[in-house]
GROMACS .gro file of C-alpha atoms in nm:
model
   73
    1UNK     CA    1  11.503  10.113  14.926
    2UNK     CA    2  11.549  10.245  14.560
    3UNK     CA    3  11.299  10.444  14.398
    4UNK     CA    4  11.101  10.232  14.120
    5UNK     CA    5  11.092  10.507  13.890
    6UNK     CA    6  11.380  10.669  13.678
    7UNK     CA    7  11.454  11.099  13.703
    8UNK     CA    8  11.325  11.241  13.415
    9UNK     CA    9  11.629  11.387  13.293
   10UNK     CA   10  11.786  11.028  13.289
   11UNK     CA   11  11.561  10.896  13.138
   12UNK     CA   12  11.728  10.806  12.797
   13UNK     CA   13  12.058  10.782  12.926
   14UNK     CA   14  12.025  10.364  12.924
   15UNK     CA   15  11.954  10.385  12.528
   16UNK     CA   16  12.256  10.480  12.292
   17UNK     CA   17  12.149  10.666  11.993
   18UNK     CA   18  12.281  10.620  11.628
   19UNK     CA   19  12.515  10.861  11.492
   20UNK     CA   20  12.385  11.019  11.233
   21UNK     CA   21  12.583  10.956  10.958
   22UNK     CA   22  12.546  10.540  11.063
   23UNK     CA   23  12.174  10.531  11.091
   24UNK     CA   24  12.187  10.751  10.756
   25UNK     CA   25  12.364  10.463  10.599
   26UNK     CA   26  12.151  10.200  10.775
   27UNK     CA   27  11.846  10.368  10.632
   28UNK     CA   28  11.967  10.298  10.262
   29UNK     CA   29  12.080   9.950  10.327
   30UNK     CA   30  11.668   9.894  10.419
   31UNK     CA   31  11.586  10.114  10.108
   32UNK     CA   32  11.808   9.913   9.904
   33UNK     CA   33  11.721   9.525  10.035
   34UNK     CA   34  11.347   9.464  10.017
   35UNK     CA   35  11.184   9.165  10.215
   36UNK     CA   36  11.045   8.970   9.942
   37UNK     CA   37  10.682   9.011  10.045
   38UNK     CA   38  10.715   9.388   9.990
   39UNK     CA   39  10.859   9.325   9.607
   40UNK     CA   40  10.513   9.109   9.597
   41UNK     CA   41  10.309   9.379   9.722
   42UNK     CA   42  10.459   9.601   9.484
   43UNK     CA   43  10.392   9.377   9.192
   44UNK     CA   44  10.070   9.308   9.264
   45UNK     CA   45  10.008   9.700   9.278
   46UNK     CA   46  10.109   9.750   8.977
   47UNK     CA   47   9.893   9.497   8.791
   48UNK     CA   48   9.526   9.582   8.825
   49UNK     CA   49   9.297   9.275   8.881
   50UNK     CA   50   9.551   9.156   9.139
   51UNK     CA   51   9.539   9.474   9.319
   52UNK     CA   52   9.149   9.441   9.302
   53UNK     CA   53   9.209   9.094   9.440
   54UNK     CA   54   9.416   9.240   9.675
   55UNK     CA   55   9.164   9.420   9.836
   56UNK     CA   56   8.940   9.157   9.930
   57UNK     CA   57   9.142   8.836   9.991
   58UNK     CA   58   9.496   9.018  10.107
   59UNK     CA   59   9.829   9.070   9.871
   60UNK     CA   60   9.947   8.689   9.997
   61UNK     CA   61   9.716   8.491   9.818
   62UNK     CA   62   9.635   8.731   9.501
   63UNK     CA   63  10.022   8.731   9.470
   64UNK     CA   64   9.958   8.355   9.465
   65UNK     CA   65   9.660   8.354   9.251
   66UNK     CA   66   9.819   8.598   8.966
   67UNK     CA   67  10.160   8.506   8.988
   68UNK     CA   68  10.224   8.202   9.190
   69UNK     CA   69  10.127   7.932   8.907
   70UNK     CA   70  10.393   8.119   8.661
   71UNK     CA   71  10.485   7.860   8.438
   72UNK     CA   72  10.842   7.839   8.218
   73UNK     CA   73  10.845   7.696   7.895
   0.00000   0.00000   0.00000
């Protein structure tokens, strides 16, 4: 019969922790590479009436509705 529940001072010993300087560097790769819905979010921000658009039907579709139908000439 083993006890269901780990010692407290063992705890964490199952999890491996970064070292520092590695999860330093990790932390600027995820500054550096945005996902691209956060670049959206950010340009919607930035504009007014899609931030005001924002607000009521999400940053998706006012992304969509300001700058989805971009068109080139």
């Amino acid at each position: 019969f083993s006890d269901p529940f780990i010692n407290r001072r063992r705890a964490n010993g199952f999890m491996q922790a970064d070292t520092r300087l590695e999860g330093i560097s990790q932390e600027r790769l995820r500054e550096r590479i945005k996902a691209p819905y956060e670049r959206q979010r950010e340009i919607c921000e930035e504009y007014y009436p899609c931030e005001l658009y924002a607000f009521r039907h999400g940053y998706a579709a006012a992304y969509k509705h300001y700058f989805g139908r971009r068109r080139t000439k």
